[in-house]
XYZ file of C-alpha atoms in Angstrom:
222
model
C -29.992 60.675 220.271
C -28.520 62.457 223.264
C -26.440 60.585 225.801
C -28.949 61.469 228.531
C -31.868 59.981 226.586
C -29.916 56.844 225.718
C -28.601 56.307 229.234
C -32.128 56.685 230.633
C -33.057 53.537 228.702
C -30.336 51.755 230.654
C -31.339 53.219 234.010
C -28.144 55.273 234.235
C -27.622 59.013 234.644
C -25.045 61.098 232.815
C -23.370 61.789 236.148
C -23.025 58.070 236.903
C -21.561 57.439 233.443
C -19.096 60.299 233.916
C -17.998 58.955 237.300
C -17.483 55.502 235.771
C -15.294 56.922 233.004
C -13.172 58.999 235.394
C -12.724 56.008 237.719
C -11.415 53.919 234.815
C -9.557 56.559 232.805
C -6.315 54.601 233.200
C -8.065 51.438 231.945
C -9.357 52.420 228.499
C -10.256 48.833 227.602
C -12.878 48.781 230.359
C -14.415 52.052 229.186
C -14.345 50.943 225.556
C -15.806 47.486 226.186
C -18.579 48.898 228.365
C -19.448 51.552 225.797
C -19.512 48.931 223.046
C -21.703 46.606 225.119
C -24.313 49.265 225.820
C -24.274 51.095 222.456
C -22.709 54.266 223.827
C -21.291 56.027 220.765
C -18.303 58.327 220.419
C -20.662 61.314 220.247
C -22.338 60.201 223.482
C -18.960 59.836 225.212
C -18.209 63.374 224.057
C -21.453 64.620 225.573
C -20.782 62.803 228.838
C -17.179 63.944 229.248
C -17.330 67.294 227.403
C -14.252 66.285 225.397
C -14.493 66.480 221.605
C -15.038 63.312 219.584
C -11.560 63.830 218.071
C -9.962 63.848 221.521
C -11.882 60.725 222.511
C -10.940 58.923 219.298
C -7.274 59.861 219.767
C -7.371 58.679 223.383
C -8.630 55.233 222.396
C -6.406 55.087 219.303
C -3.342 55.486 221.523
C -4.331 52.111 222.989
C -5.109 50.557 219.582
C -8.863 50.849 220.075
C -10.962 52.014 217.116
C -13.967 54.171 218.042
C -15.505 53.302 214.694
C -16.672 50.108 216.376
C -18.638 52.141 218.909
C -20.706 53.839 216.248
C -22.163 50.741 214.545
C -25.191 50.643 216.812
C -28.170 50.892 214.461
C -30.359 47.983 213.420
C -30.813 48.986 209.773
C -28.230 51.561 208.679
C -25.069 52.896 210.302
C -24.246 55.483 207.634
C -26.250 58.617 206.816
C -29.143 57.511 204.539
C -30.708 60.977 204.187
C -30.219 61.238 200.422
C -31.751 57.801 199.903
C -34.368 57.815 202.649
C -37.182 57.583 200.104
C -36.000 54.063 199.255
C -36.399 52.786 202.800
C -39.844 51.240 203.129
C -41.742 48.120 204.141
C -42.182 45.396 201.551
C -45.847 45.181 200.651
C -45.379 43.136 197.475
C -47.116 39.846 196.829
C -46.135 36.784 194.863
C -42.505 35.899 194.237
C -41.262 39.100 195.906
C -43.406 38.834 199.023
C -41.681 38.547 202.385
C -42.894 34.970 202.685
C -41.483 33.965 199.296
C -38.130 35.660 199.877
C -37.911 34.164 203.365
C -38.429 30.671 202.006
C -35.796 31.130 199.314
C -33.179 32.484 201.719
C -33.849 29.857 204.380
C -33.301 27.110 201.805
C -29.846 28.518 201.064
C -28.771 28.533 204.724
C -26.930 25.610 206.277
C -28.875 26.332 209.471
C -32.296 27.869 208.636
C -32.916 28.521 212.339
C -30.361 31.346 212.150
C -32.564 33.316 209.767
C -34.593 35.232 212.363
C -31.511 36.309 214.319
C -30.407 38.436 211.354
C -33.490 40.613 211.798
C -33.234 41.016 215.555
C -31.964 43.937 217.637
C -28.289 44.858 217.728
C -28.470 45.072 221.516
C -30.803 43.283 223.961
C -32.265 46.501 225.408
C -33.397 47.852 222.030
C -36.670 45.915 221.998
C -37.452 46.199 225.712
C -40.215 48.764 225.158
C -41.767 46.853 222.265
C -40.888 49.428 219.589
C -37.844 50.549 217.610
C -37.297 54.302 217.478
C -35.494 56.293 214.781
C -32.171 56.228 216.628
C -32.258 52.467 217.107
C -33.106 51.950 213.433
C -30.659 54.544 212.106
C -33.327 56.123 209.883
C -34.767 59.508 210.831
C -37.933 58.955 208.778
C -38.914 55.837 210.725
C -40.069 55.833 214.307
C -41.825 53.585 216.770
C -42.288 50.545 214.558
C -43.087 47.210 216.239
C -39.913 45.657 217.625
C -40.270 42.353 215.794
C -38.129 40.402 213.356
C -41.002 40.654 210.862
C -40.748 44.465 210.886
C -37.020 44.473 210.153
C -37.384 41.697 207.588
C -40.034 43.687 205.721
C -37.959 46.880 205.823
C -34.900 45.012 204.580
C -36.627 43.404 201.608
C -38.709 46.482 200.786
C -35.648 48.746 200.779
C -33.529 46.253 198.856
C -36.155 45.916 196.128
C -36.549 49.695 195.919
C -32.790 50.017 195.513
C -32.789 47.282 192.895
C -35.433 49.160 190.916
C -33.305 52.317 190.874
C -30.650 50.609 188.738
C -30.938 50.561 184.974
C -29.806 47.406 183.219
C -26.263 48.664 182.536
C -25.739 49.719 186.154
C -27.184 46.461 187.413
C -24.835 44.397 185.237
C -21.797 46.339 186.445
C -22.795 45.881 190.076
C -23.626 42.183 189.720
C -20.315 41.375 188.060
C -18.142 43.488 190.378
C -15.971 40.916 192.231
C -17.752 39.995 195.450
C -14.504 39.805 197.432
C -13.671 43.404 196.497
C -17.038 45.024 197.299
C -16.587 45.475 201.039
C -14.272 48.360 201.759
C -14.074 49.448 198.121
C -14.600 53.216 197.866
C -15.046 52.942 194.100
C -17.782 50.334 194.445
C -19.599 52.242 197.182
C -19.398 55.506 195.224
C -20.706 53.830 192.083
C -23.639 52.219 193.891
C -24.537 55.488 195.624
C -24.439 57.396 192.350
C -26.546 54.756 190.640
C -29.099 54.844 193.472
C -29.286 58.620 193.219
C -30.233 58.502 189.528
C -33.672 57.701 188.137
C -33.159 54.916 185.562
C -34.206 55.427 181.962
C -34.994 51.732 181.639
C -36.120 49.866 184.716
C -35.369 46.136 185.036
C -38.397 44.222 186.308
C -37.657 42.314 189.526
C -39.411 39.168 188.341
C -37.433 39.183 185.076
C -34.181 39.265 187.052
C -35.220 36.799 189.736
C -33.274 34.036 188.065
C -30.069 36.035 188.498
C -30.854 36.502 192.180
C -31.628 32.876 192.766
C -28.425 31.799 191.042
C -26.372 33.869 193.451
C -25.766 36.907 191.239
C -27.193 39.393 193.729
C -26.358 43.102 193.635
C -25.104 43.138 197.258
């Protein structure tokens, strides 16, 4: 999404944003915090200022500010899902893998079940102001203008997770399940393995209901 389109949602023009940045150029924390608050990404700052994203990143880095934080603005996915976009879909299953069933299971495992719905809300307050989520807000080019409700995001989350689960054959699934949980986040090897496994069509497909016991015992793939 262009900076102009995004700023219009906030009632701000590109010129006003530029003036704000220039007025605070010697106070990078103010620029950074404001950009982070209103989901203005590094690419948008580049469009506003006409400086390259590399220059902007270096500018903030010189003050120990990481522009990577500015780019985590999407509700569903913050990386490029193009190769796996076919897996992203609403959950229309019934029975044990229905949204209702999965919701009940997860809520039972939470110390505060009331926190459940907040997980499926917008990243920023303005994202649901118009009643729909667009492709930029979701982070998925193939989705657009879905109802801005927690039920929509919940269904997309479970539907996509199940589709991913079904892409693994039994050997891949076992390797993922038993990869140390503490080492998954930030592990390039783990991420590369999962991506490769998701890109393959399995020769033998594990049935979700057959593996439900593993899920319910805490041995989840992610």
